Amino acid sequence: MIARAGAAVVAVVAVASVQGTLGRAWDLLSGMRESGAAMTALQREHAPADSLPLPADRFDHYRSWLRPDDRYFLDVAPSGFSSHVDLPTAVASVARFSLLPAVQVTELQDATVVLSWDRDPGLLPLRYTEQHREGIQLVFVSRIAR
Amino acid sequence: MSANVAAVSVANLLILAAGCGLLPLLGLAGSRRELVARLGLAYMVGVVAVGAVSAYLALATGVAGLDLGFGAVGLFTFAAGSLVFGLRRLPAGERAGRPALAGLLALVGCGAIVLHAARAYAVRPLIEYDGWVIWATKARALAEFGGVYAPVFAGSAYESIHLDYPLLLPSLEAVDLRTMGGFDGAALHLQLALLLAGFLAALWAIARPLAWAPLLGVTVLALAATPELLYQLATNYADVPLAFFVGLGVASLAAWIARGDRAGLVAAVVFLGGACLTKNEGSVFALAAFVAAVQLPAAGSGRSRSRPARPLPWRRRGGSGWPPTESTAGTSASATRSIPAIWPTPPVASDPRAASSGCSSRTRATGAT
């Protein structure tokens, strides 16, 4: 008797739940589909950086000059960014994800490349074999001379 | 359908095939009829097995510095081996059972939602923070390096991606990425929609022998149609996959307790093991589930009817709780009825009342004193 009453309660709750949520679930997925399908492949690739938001073109610039076995050091000016991350943390997060298989390091002496974010790489006590600047911004890929 | 979506689909068909072969190998199906009845379990069993093998292979090859990641070839070999060795164990000639009509109706309803979710997920970019900062970064690293590469998985720059978390989900996604041959964060979401399909199918397979099919069907449909579940799953966080494994593990434990079916216990170990390998919290959930399971009274259960139970050691002295106290010493009928069934003892239930209440005559005698 108790089992049947319990089953009846479950059935009522389940039917009410389906009735109440099926339409919303369907609309949620439809909206997700429409917004995703409207994006280009490049926009989807840039989505993590854009969601913060950070300019994704800078990471494209870094990636185009990095080699798969590179160890890169991020030179980012200490600055606030949002309510829960500062700028170096935000840039490092996107870089870790989007610049693989190049690997991020925290010590300059472990790096083969310095990636500058609004910083002049010439201020670091290093010599470089090559440098690639993005336009006229202080965004550089600088390969360290060893 | 893009090439990457097709690659993820092929990888998951191989995972399903691996799961089908593993059902007989793990003792989850002893005949072709049972295999058909429990086919819903196959995909999620395959997910746990492939994810675990891939994760441990990644750890082993990472230590050896090799690039032997689990890709299409490894997955095909694993699936073919499981199928060949698994299906050979099943007796030949037995007619396979047919799924119930209610099951088919529920399948159609859930299938429509899952298909809609798969179409939506397959074009969805990685947006939510932890989805790409933690899980997709790990999956990408595993796919790129073919194993646990120390400068990433032990590097100080990567401490914030929760290096202490286990690797089942990233390993599973790395299998997809290696099958794709590159990184596509949108196509990766298809894996999550397939996990939803696998969860619903497995839940059906576990609960169907215990529940009226229409009731179970509408319950499963209610789960599939939960907007928050569908949204959270699309974030590529591991929380919903963890919940799937925990839910299936607990349901399997319930089936084991209710029916005394060894397959339920095996399935519980597989799924709760999967939970442990998905997030650290999974270990706590698994421990809690097993502790709760052994504490449950077995009154009215299939296990207690077939095998009279032995109480927990601290309850043998007649107490109904922990710590044992004089006041809780089992002197009343209600106290003795709450003595739990834990593990099998030689059959001693000559007293039908003892058998039906799930208590062994030994525990009854103890309670009476």
Short mmCIF file of C-alpha atoms in Angstrom, two decimals:
data_model
loop_
_atom_site.label_atom_id
_atom_site.label_comp_id
_atom_site.label_asym_id
_atom_site.label_seq_id
_atom_site.Cartn_x
_atom_site.Cartn_y
_atom_site.Cartn_z
CA MET A 1 0.00 0.00 0.00
CA ILE A 2 2.77 2.41 0.98
CA ALA A 3 4.74 1.39 -2.08
CA ARG A 4 1.77 2.09 -4.34
CA ALA A 5 1.18 5.46 -2.70
CA GLY A 6 4.85 6.28 -3.14
CA ALA A 7 4.72 5.22 -6.77
CA ALA A 8 1.66 7.40 -7.30
CA VAL A 9 3.45 10.40 -5.78
CA VAL A 10 6.50 9.78 -7.96
CA ALA A 11 4.28 9.50 -11.03
CA VAL A 12 2.47 12.75 -10.26
CA VAL A 13 5.72 14.61 -9.60
CA ALA A 14 7.34 13.19 -12.75
CA VAL A 15 4.39 14.05 -14.97
CA ALA A 16 4.16 17.56 -13.48
CA SER A 17 7.90 17.96 -13.94
CA VAL A 18 7.79 16.90 -17.59
CA GLN A 19 4.83 19.19 -18.21
CA GLY A 20 6.56 22.10 -16.54
CA THR A 21 10.05 21.74 -17.96
CA LEU A 22 9.88 20.03 -21.33
CA GLY A 23 9.02 23.24 -23.17
CA ARG A 24 11.70 25.25 -21.38
CA ALA A 25 14.30 22.53 -21.96
CA TRP A 26 13.43 22.40 -25.64
CA ASP A 27 13.63 26.19 -25.96
CA LEU A 28 16.96 26.27 -24.11
CA LEU A 29 18.46 23.76 -26.52
CA SER A 30 16.96 25.55 -29.53
CA GLY A 31 18.50 28.82 -28.39
CA MET A 32 21.83 27.12 -27.78
CA ARG A 33 21.71 25.61 -31.25
CA GLU A 34 20.79 28.90 -32.94
CA SER A 35 23.50 30.94 -31.22
CA GLY A 36 26.15 28.28 -31.80
CA ALA A 37 25.25 27.70 -35.44
CA ALA A 38 25.40 31.44 -36.12
CA MET A 39 29.08 31.53 -35.12
CA THR A 40 31.97 30.86 -37.45
CA ALA A 41 34.63 28.27 -36.60
CA LEU A 42 37.03 31.09 -35.74
CA GLN A 43 34.51 32.73 -33.40
CA ARG A 44 34.06 29.41 -31.61
CA GLU A 45 37.82 29.04 -31.31
CA HIS A 46 38.04 32.56 -29.86
CA ALA A 47 35.10 32.04 -27.52
CA PRO A 48 37.14 31.30 -24.35
CA ALA A 49 39.13 34.54 -24.68
CA ASP A 50 36.08 36.50 -25.79
CA SER A 51 34.09 35.25 -22.80
CA LEU A 52 36.43 36.93 -20.30
CA PRO A 53 36.78 39.22 -22.39
CA LEU A 54 40.34 39.41 -23.73
CA PRO A 55 41.40 40.22 -27.30
CA ALA A 56 41.75 36.80 -28.94
CA ASP A 57 43.86 38.12 -31.82
CA ARG A 58 46.81 38.48 -29.45
CA PHE A 59 46.74 34.76 -28.73
CA ASP A 60 46.55 34.08 -32.48
CA HIS A 61 49.68 36.19 -32.85
CA TYR A 62 51.47 34.29 -30.10
CA ARG A 63 50.44 30.92 -31.54
CA SER A 64 51.61 31.77 -35.02
CA TRP A 65 55.19 32.32 -33.79
CA LEU A 66 55.43 29.61 -31.14
CA ARG A 67 56.89 26.17 -31.79
CA PRO A 68 55.37 22.99 -30.31
CA ASP A 69 58.31 22.42 -27.96
CA ASP A 70 58.54 26.01 -26.74
CA ARG A 71 58.44 27.05 -23.08
CA TYR A 72 56.99 30.51 -22.84
CA PHE A 73 57.09 33.11 -20.08
CA LEU A 74 54.20 35.57 -19.95
CA ASP A 75 55.21 39.15 -19.28
CA VAL A 76 51.99 40.88 -18.30
CA ALA A 77 51.69 44.16 -16.46
CA PRO A 78 50.20 43.64 -12.99
CA SER A 79 46.71 45.02 -13.19
CA GLY A 80 43.18 44.41 -12.07
CA PHE A 81 40.80 42.81 -14.51
CA SER A 82 37.53 41.61 -13.04
CA SER A 83 35.91 40.90 -9.71
CA HIS A 84 37.56 37.47 -9.41
CA VAL A 85 40.77 37.51 -11.48
CA ASP A 86 43.55 39.98 -12.19
CA LEU A 87 44.93 40.56 -15.68
CA PRO A 88 47.99 38.23 -15.44
CA THR A 89 45.75 35.41 -14.21
CA ALA A 90 43.23 35.93 -17.00
CA VAL A 91 45.90 36.07 -19.72
CA ALA A 92 47.69 33.02 -18.29
CA SER A 93 44.43 31.02 -18.26
CA VAL A 94 43.70 31.65 -21.91
CA ALA A 95 47.33 31.06 -22.86
CA ARG A 96 47.47 27.71 -21.06
CA PHE A 97 44.45 26.54 -22.99
CA SER A 98 45.00 28.01 -26.42
CA LEU A 99 48.79 27.83 -26.85
CA LEU A 100 49.22 24.11 -26.26
CA PRO A 101 51.41 22.19 -27.05
CA ALA A 102 53.74 25.05 -26.09
CA VAL A 103 54.04 25.00 -22.32
CA GLN A 104 53.80 27.90 -19.91
CA VAL A 105 56.53 28.37 -17.28
CA THR A 106 56.67 30.67 -14.29
CA GLU A 107 60.44 31.24 -14.18
CA LEU A 108 62.18 33.28 -16.84
CA GLN A 109 65.25 31.04 -16.83
CA ASP A 110 63.11 28.05 -17.88
CA ALA A 111 61.66 29.85 -20.90
CA THR A 112 62.65 29.74 -24.56
CA VAL A 113 60.24 32.53 -25.50
CA VAL A 114 58.85 35.63 -23.81
CA LEU A 115 55.28 36.63 -24.66
CA SER A 116 54.71 40.30 -23.87
CA TRP A 117 51.28 41.74 -23.10
CA ASP A 118 51.44 45.52 -23.14
CA ARG A 119 55.01 45.33 -21.88
CA ASP A 120 58.30 46.21 -23.54
CA PRO A 121 60.44 43.03 -23.74
CA GLY A 122 63.51 45.24 -23.97
CA LEU A 123 63.13 46.04 -20.28
CA LEU A 124 63.92 42.42 -19.37
CA PRO A 125 67.61 41.56 -18.88
CA LEU A 126 67.65 39.24 -21.91
CA ARG A 127 68.96 39.10 -25.47
CA TYR A 128 66.70 37.85 -28.24
CA THR A 129 67.37 36.05 -31.50
CA GLU A 130 64.09 37.12 -33.06
CA GLN A 131 61.09 39.29 -32.17
CA HIS A 132 57.62 39.51 -33.71
CA ARG A 133 55.39 42.45 -32.85
CA GLU A 134 51.65 42.61 -33.43
CA GLY A 135 51.06 45.86 -35.26
CA ILE A 136 52.09 48.81 -33.13
CA GLN A 137 50.95 47.29 -29.84
CA LEU A 138 53.34 46.20 -27.11
CA VAL A 139 52.54 42.61 -27.95
CA PHE A 140 55.70 40.66 -28.73
CA VAL A 141 56.89 37.13 -29.23
CA SER A 142 60.58 37.28 -28.33
CA ARG A 143 62.80 34.22 -28.72
CA ILE A 144 65.51 34.20 -26.07
CA ALA A 145 69.14 33.83 -27.15
CA ARG A 146 70.76 30.98 -25.20
CA MET B 1 27.68 16.71 -39.98
CA SER B 2 31.22 17.97 -39.65
CA ALA B 3 34.17 15.59 -39.84
CA ASN B 4 34.91 16.20 -36.18
CA VAL B 5 31.37 15.37 -35.09
CA ALA B 6 31.58 12.20 -37.18
CA ALA B 7 34.88 11.32 -35.49
CA VAL B 8 33.37 11.75 -32.01
CA SER B 9 30.40 9.62 -33.09
CA VAL B 10 32.67 6.84 -34.35
CA ALA B 11 34.72 6.95 -31.14
CA ASN B 12 31.58 6.61 -29.08
CA LEU B 13 30.23 3.76 -31.19
CA LEU B 14 33.48 1.96 -30.39
CA ILE B 15 32.99 2.79 -26.69
CA LEU B 16 29.49 1.29 -26.92
CA ALA B 17 30.90 -1.82 -28.60
CA ALA B 18 33.54 -2.10 -25.86
CA GLY B 19 30.81 -1.84 -23.26
CA CYS B 20 28.75 -4.57 -24.95
CA GLY B 21 31.73 -6.89 -24.76
CA LEU B 22 32.48 -5.95 -21.17
CA LEU B 23 28.98 -6.80 -19.89
CA PRO B 24 29.59 -10.59 -20.12
CA LEU B 25 33.22 -10.22 -19.06
CA LEU B 26 32.24 -8.39 -15.87
CA GLY B 27 29.38 -10.74 -15.12
CA LEU B 28 26.74 -8.14 -15.90
CA ALA B 29 25.16 -10.43 -18.51
CA GLY B 30 25.19 -14.21 -18.39
CA SER B 31 23.13 -14.90 -21.48
CA ARG B 32 22.09 -13.20 -24.69
CA ARG B 33 18.70 -12.45 -23.19
CA GLU B 34 20.38 -10.72 -20.24
CA LEU B 35 22.72 -8.90 -22.61
CA VAL B 36 19.75 -7.41 -24.48
CA ALA B 37 17.93 -6.58 -21.24
CA ARG B 38 21.01 -4.80 -19.87
CA LEU B 39 22.21 -3.27 -23.11
CA GLY B 40 21.41 0.14 -21.66
CA LEU B 41 24.34 -0.32 -19.29
CA ALA B 42 26.78 -1.01 -22.09
CA TYR B 43 27.64 2.53 -23.11
CA MET B 44 28.28 3.84 -19.58
CA VAL B 45 30.28 0.72 -18.68
CA GLY B 46 32.29 1.36 -21.85
CA VAL B 47 32.76 5.01 -20.87
CA VAL B 48 34.12 4.08 -17.44
CA ALA B 49 36.36 1.36 -18.88
CA VAL B 50 37.73 3.43 -21.77
CA GLY B 51 38.14 6.50 -19.57
CA ALA B 52 39.94 4.53 -16.87
CA VAL B 53 42.19 2.62 -19.28
CA SER B 54 42.99 5.83 -21.16
CA ALA B 55 43.73 7.70 -17.93
CA TYR B 56 46.03 5.02 -16.52
CA LEU B 57 47.70 4.55 -19.90
CA ALA B 58 48.30 8.31 -19.96
CA LEU B 59 49.88 8.11 -16.51
CA ALA B 60 52.04 5.12 -17.44
CA THR B 61 53.22 6.56 -20.75
CA GLY B 62 53.76 9.93 -19.10
CA VAL B 63 56.16 8.31 -16.64
CA ALA B 64 57.93 6.48 -19.48
CA GLY B 65 57.95 9.61 -21.66
CA LEU B 66 56.14 7.85 -24.51
CA ASP B 67 53.40 9.12 -26.81
CA LEU B 68 51.06 6.14 -26.77
CA GLY B 69 47.79 7.92 -26.11
CA PHE B 70 44.55 6.07 -26.55
CA GLY B 71 43.36 7.08 -30.02
CA ALA B 72 41.24 5.51 -32.74
CA VAL B 73 43.50 2.47 -33.16
CA GLY B 74 43.73 1.76 -29.45
CA LEU B 75 40.01 2.27 -29.03
CA PHE B 76 39.22 -0.06 -31.93
CA THR B 77 41.53 -2.73 -30.53
CA PHE B 78 40.00 -2.41 -27.08
CA ALA B 79 36.44 -2.59 -28.44
CA ALA B 80 37.17 -5.52 -30.74
CA GLY B 81 38.93 -7.43 -27.97
CA SER B 82 36.10 -6.82 -25.52
CA LEU B 83 33.48 -7.90 -28.05
CA VAL B 84 35.30 -11.04 -29.13
CA PHE B 85 36.14 -12.25 -25.64
CA GLY B 86 32.87 -11.06 -24.13
CA LEU B 87 30.42 -12.51 -26.63
CA ARG B 88 32.27 -15.84 -26.67
CA ARG B 89 31.34 -16.26 -23.03
CA LEU B 90 27.62 -16.13 -23.75
CA PRO B 91 25.83 -19.41 -24.44
CA ALA B 92 24.93 -19.72 -28.11
CA GLY B 93 21.49 -20.44 -29.48
CA GLU B 94 19.44 -18.72 -26.82
CA ARG B 95 16.81 -16.35 -28.16
CA ALA B 96 17.32 -12.75 -27.26
CA GLY B 97 14.54 -10.99 -25.40
CA ARG B 98 12.62 -8.03 -26.78
CA PRO B 99 12.44 -4.63 -25.10
CA ALA B 100 9.09 -3.64 -23.60
CA LEU B 101 6.76 -1.22 -25.41
CA ALA B 102 6.96 1.29 -22.55
CA GLY B 103 10.70 1.14 -22.87
CA LEU B 104 10.52 1.93 -26.54
CA LEU B 105 8.18 4.88 -25.91
CA ALA B 106 10.48 6.27 -23.23
CA LEU B 107 13.39 5.69 -25.60
CA VAL B 108 11.67 7.75 -28.31
CA GLY B 109 10.90 10.61 -25.89
CA CYS B 110 14.37 10.70 -24.37
CA GLY B 111 15.94 10.09 -27.79
CA ALA B 112 14.26 13.22 -29.16
CA ILE B 113 15.63 15.34 -26.30
CA VAL B 114 19.10 13.83 -26.52
CA LEU B 115 19.17 14.32 -30.30
CA HIS B 116 18.12 17.95 -29.87
CA ALA B 117 20.78 18.36 -27.18
CA ALA B 118 23.42 16.75 -29.40
CA ARG B 119 22.62 19.15 -32.26
CA ALA B 120 22.81 22.11 -29.89
CA TYR B 121 25.96 20.98 -28.08
CA ALA B 122 27.82 20.12 -31.28
CA VAL B 123 27.97 23.80 -32.31
CA ARG B 124 28.39 25.24 -28.82
CA PRO B 125 31.76 26.87 -28.11
CA LEU B 126 33.63 26.50 -24.83
CA ILE B 127 32.47 29.50 -22.83
CA GLU B 128 32.14 28.64 -19.15
CA TYR B 129 35.36 29.32 -17.25
CA ASP B 130 36.14 25.96 -15.62
CA GLY B 131 34.97 24.14 -18.74
CA TRP B 132 37.96 25.33 -20.73
CA VAL B 133 40.37 26.44 -17.98
CA ILE B 134 40.36 23.04 -16.24
CA TRP B 135 38.75 20.25 -18.21
CA ALA B 136 39.34 21.16 -21.84
CA THR B 137 42.91 22.28 -21.10
CA LYS B 138 43.65 18.88 -19.54
CA ALA B 139 41.96 17.02 -22.39
CA ARG B 140 43.90 19.04 -24.94
CA ALA B 141 47.19 18.44 -23.12
CA LEU B 142 46.54 14.70 -22.91
CA ALA B 143 45.70 14.59 -26.60
CA GLU B 144 48.68 16.73 -27.63
CA PHE B 145 51.29 14.87 -25.60
CA GLY B 146 49.77 11.38 -25.65
CA GLY B 147 50.10 11.08 -21.91
CA VAL B 148 50.55 12.91 -18.65
CA TYR B 149 53.29 15.35 -19.60
CA ALA B 150 55.11 16.44 -16.46
CA PRO B 151 55.74 20.11 -17.40
CA VAL B 152 51.95 20.49 -17.67
CA PHE B 153 50.56 18.02 -15.13
CA ALA B 154 53.20 18.82 -12.54
CA GLY B 155 54.16 22.31 -13.67
CA SER B 156 53.86 25.25 -11.31
CA ALA B 157 52.24 27.34 -14.06
CA TYR B 158 49.39 24.83 -14.24
CA GLU B 159 48.61 24.54 -10.53
CA SER B 160 45.39 26.48 -10.97
CA ILE B 161 43.84 23.84 -13.25
CA HIS B 162 43.34 21.51 -10.28
CA LEU B 163 46.09 19.01 -10.96
CA ASP B 164 44.81 16.92 -8.05
CA TYR B 165 41.61 16.03 -9.90
CA PRO B 166 41.44 12.57 -11.46
CA LEU B 167 41.57 12.22 -15.21
CA LEU B 168 38.61 10.16 -16.40
CA LEU B 169 36.70 12.96 -18.15
CA PRO B 170 39.75 14.62 -19.75
CA SER B 171 41.02 11.20 -20.84
CA LEU B 172 37.69 10.39 -22.42
CA GLU B 173 37.68 13.73 -24.23
CA ALA B 174 41.31 13.20 -25.23
CA VAL B 175 40.24 9.96 -26.94
CA ASP B 176 37.72 12.02 -28.93
CA LEU B 177 40.34 14.64 -29.77
CA ARG B 178 42.84 12.05 -30.94
CA THR B 179 40.14 10.43 -33.06
CA MET B 180 39.38 13.88 -34.54
CA GLY B 181 43.05 14.52 -35.18
CA GLY B 182 42.89 18.05 -33.78
CA PHE B 183 41.13 20.28 -31.28
CA ASP B 184 37.49 21.27 -31.77
CA GLY B 185 35.91 22.53 -28.58
CA ALA B 186 32.42 22.55 -30.08
CA ALA B 187 32.49 18.96 -31.33
CA LEU B 188 33.83 17.95 -27.93
CA HIS B 189 30.46 18.86 -26.44
CA LEU B 190 28.89 15.96 -28.32
CA GLN B 191 30.59 13.67 -25.82
CA LEU B 192 28.52 15.28 -23.07
CA ALA B 193 25.23 14.76 -24.91
CA LEU B 194 26.18 11.11 -25.37
CA LEU B 195 26.86 10.83 -21.64
CA LEU B 196 23.29 12.02 -21.07
CA ALA B 197 21.99 9.35 -23.45
CA GLY B 198 24.11 6.72 -21.73
CA PHE B 199 22.94 7.79 -18.29
CA LEU B 200 19.27 7.58 -19.23
CA ALA B 201 19.71 4.20 -20.91
CA ALA B 202 21.68 2.80 -17.99
CA LEU B 203 19.17 4.10 -15.46
CA TRP B 204 16.42 2.37 -17.41
CA ALA B 205 18.36 -0.89 -17.53
CA ILE B 206 19.08 -0.82 -13.78
CA ALA B 207 15.63 0.23 -12.57
CA ARG B 208 13.43 -1.59 -15.07
CA PRO B 209 13.33 -4.90 -13.15
CA LEU B 210 12.31 -2.99 -10.02
CA ALA B 211 9.80 -0.49 -11.38
CA TRP B 212 6.64 -0.38 -13.45
CA ALA B 213 7.76 0.56 -16.97
CA PRO B 214 5.40 3.54 -17.58
CA LEU B 215 6.33 5.04 -14.20
CA LEU B 216 10.01 4.57 -14.87
CA GLY B 217 9.59 5.95 -18.38
CA VAL B 218 8.02 9.22 -17.23
CA THR B 219 10.64 9.54 -14.47
CA VAL B 220 13.49 9.11 -16.93
CA LEU B 221 11.82 11.58 -19.28
CA ALA B 222 11.51 14.08 -16.42
CA LEU B 223 15.25 13.79 -15.82
CA ALA B 224 16.05 14.23 -19.50
CA ALA B 225 13.84 17.31 -19.74
CA THR B 226 15.46 19.21 -16.85
CA PRO B 227 16.71 22.55 -18.22
CA GLU B 228 19.32 23.04 -15.49
CA LEU B 229 20.76 19.58 -16.14
CA LEU B 230 20.96 20.26 -19.87
CA TYR B 231 22.62 23.63 -19.30
CA GLN B 232 25.10 22.41 -16.68
CA LEU B 233 26.04 19.45 -18.84
CA ALA B 234 26.83 21.78 -21.75
CA THR B 235 29.35 23.72 -19.64
CA ASN B 236 31.91 20.89 -19.91
CA TYR B 237 32.23 20.83 -16.13
CA ALA B 238 32.68 17.38 -14.60
CA ASP B 239 29.93 17.85 -12.03
CA VAL B 240 27.07 16.44 -14.09
CA PRO B 241 29.09 13.43 -15.36
CA LEU B 242 30.03 12.84 -11.71
CA ALA B 243 26.36 13.00 -10.77
CA PHE B 244 25.55 10.51 -13.53
CA PHE B 245 28.06 8.00 -12.22
CA VAL B 246 27.01 8.47 -8.60
CA GLY B 247 23.33 8.17 -9.52
CA LEU B 248 23.90 4.99 -11.49
CA GLY B 249 26.09 3.55 -8.76
CA VAL B 250 23.54 4.21 -6.05
CA ALA B 251 20.73 2.83 -8.22
CA SER B 252 22.81 -0.29 -8.85
CA LEU B 253 23.41 -0.68 -5.12
CA ALA B 254 19.67 -0.38 -4.55
CA ALA B 255 19.06 -3.07 -7.18
CA TRP B 256 21.62 -5.29 -5.50
CA ILE B 257 19.98 -4.86 -2.11
CA ALA B 258 16.46 -5.34 -3.42
CA ARG B 259 17.09 -8.28 -5.70
CA GLY B 260 20.20 -9.91 -4.34
CA ASP B 261 21.60 -9.73 -7.85
CA ARG B 262 25.40 -9.92 -8.04
CA ALA B 263 25.29 -7.89 -11.27
CA GLY B 264 23.91 -4.95 -9.29
CA LEU B 265 26.94 -4.98 -7.02
CA VAL B 266 29.32 -5.23 -9.98
CA ALA B 267 27.57 -2.33 -11.71
CA ALA B 268 27.73 -0.30 -8.49
CA VAL B 269 31.47 -0.88 -8.24
CA VAL B 270 31.96 0.09 -11.89
CA PHE B 271 29.90 3.29 -11.71
CA LEU B 272 31.05 4.44 -8.27
CA GLY B 273 34.59 3.67 -9.43
CA GLY B 274 33.87 5.92 -12.39
CA ALA B 275 32.71 8.60 -9.96
CA CYS B 276 35.97 8.31 -8.00
CA LEU B 277 37.91 8.76 -11.25
CA THR B 278 35.87 11.77 -12.32
CA LYS B 279 36.29 14.11 -9.35
CA ASN B 280 37.77 13.83 -5.89
CA GLU B 281 34.32 14.28 -4.39
CA GLY B 282 33.35 11.03 -6.09
CA SER B 283 35.34 9.07 -3.49
CA VAL B 284 33.28 10.59 -0.70
CA PHE B 285 30.03 9.87 -2.52
CA ALA B 286 31.10 6.29 -3.24
CA LEU B 287 32.14 5.69 0.35
CA ALA B 288 28.89 7.16 1.62
CA ALA B 289 26.88 5.01 -0.79
CA PHE B 290 28.58 1.78 0.25
CA VAL B 291 28.38 2.60 3.95
CA ALA B 292 24.70 3.44 3.59
CA ALA B 293 24.10 0.27 1.58
CA VAL B 294 25.55 -2.04 4.18
CA GLN B 295 23.56 -0.26 6.89
CA LEU B 296 20.21 -0.63 5.18
CA PRO B 297 17.75 -3.05 6.68
CA ALA B 298 17.14 -5.89 4.26
CA ALA B 299 13.49 -6.40 5.17
CA GLY B 300 11.51 -7.49 2.16
CA SER B 301 14.56 -7.66 -0.03
CA GLY B 302 15.37 -10.38 -2.48
CA ARG B 303 18.77 -10.81 -0.89
CA SER B 304 17.37 -11.34 2.54
CA ARG B 305 14.92 -13.93 1.26
CA SER B 306 17.63 -15.89 -0.44
CA ARG B 307 20.42 -15.35 2.02
CA PRO B 308 19.80 -14.54 5.66
CA ALA B 309 21.92 -11.67 6.77
CA ARG B 310 24.57 -11.18 9.36
CA PRO B 311 24.52 -7.92 11.31
CA LEU B 312 27.39 -5.49 11.49
CA PRO B 313 29.91 -6.50 14.15
CA TRP B 314 28.89 -3.72 16.51
CA ARG B 315 25.26 -4.71 16.15
CA ARG B 316 25.67 -8.38 16.92
CA ARG B 317 25.43 -7.62 20.57
CA GLY B 318 21.87 -6.54 20.13
CA GLY B 319 22.18 -2.77 19.75
CA SER B 320 20.26 -0.99 17.04
CA GLY B 321 22.65 1.91 16.69
CA TRP B 322 26.19 3.12 17.01
CA PRO B 323 27.71 3.49 19.51
CA PRO B 324 26.01 0.59 21.26
CA THR B 325 24.34 1.59 24.48
CA GLU B 326 22.41 -0.23 27.07
CA SER B 327 19.26 1.62 26.13
CA THR B 328 19.56 0.62 22.50
CA ALA B 329 20.19 -3.04 23.21
CA GLY B 330 17.70 -4.91 21.08
CA THR B 331 14.98 -6.01 23.39
CA SER B 332 12.01 -4.95 21.36
CA ALA B 333 10.62 -6.29 18.12
CA SER B 334 11.16 -2.95 16.39
CA ALA B 335 14.79 -2.93 17.38
CA THR B 336 15.41 -6.40 16.05
CA ARG B 337 13.67 -5.58 12.79
CA SER B 338 16.10 -2.73 12.18
CA ILE B 339 19.15 -4.96 12.35
CA PRO B 340 20.75 -4.68 8.97
CA ALA B 341 21.66 -7.32 6.44
CA ILE B 342 25.26 -7.03 5.44
CA TRP B 343 26.86 -10.10 4.00
CA PRO B 344 25.68 -13.63 3.46
CA THR B 345 25.70 -16.31 6.09
CA PRO B 346 24.87 -20.02 5.83
CA PRO B 347 21.10 -20.38 5.49
CA VAL B 348 19.57 -20.66 8.92
CA ALA B 349 16.18 -19.08 8.34
CA SER B 350 13.98 -22.00 9.18
CA ASP B 351 11.60 -19.58 10.84
CA PRO B 352 9.52 -18.01 8.02
CA ARG B 353 8.98 -14.84 10.06
CA ALA B 354 12.73 -14.43 10.33
CA ALA B 355 13.16 -14.96 6.61
CA SER B 356 10.48 -12.47 5.65
CA SER B 357 11.80 -9.77 7.95
CA GLY B 358 15.31 -10.10 6.68
CA CYS B 359 16.80 -11.04 10.03
CA SER B 360 18.68 -14.21 10.66
CA SER B 361 17.53 -16.41 13.45
CA ARG B 362 20.81 -15.66 15.14
CA THR B 363 20.15 -11.93 15.28
CA ARG B 364 16.59 -12.56 16.41
CA ALA B 365 17.84 -14.73 19.19
CA THR B 366 20.33 -12.09 20.16
CA GLY B 367 17.66 -9.46 20.17
CA ALA B 368 15.40 -11.60 22.31
CA THR B 369 18.00 -11.81 24.99
#
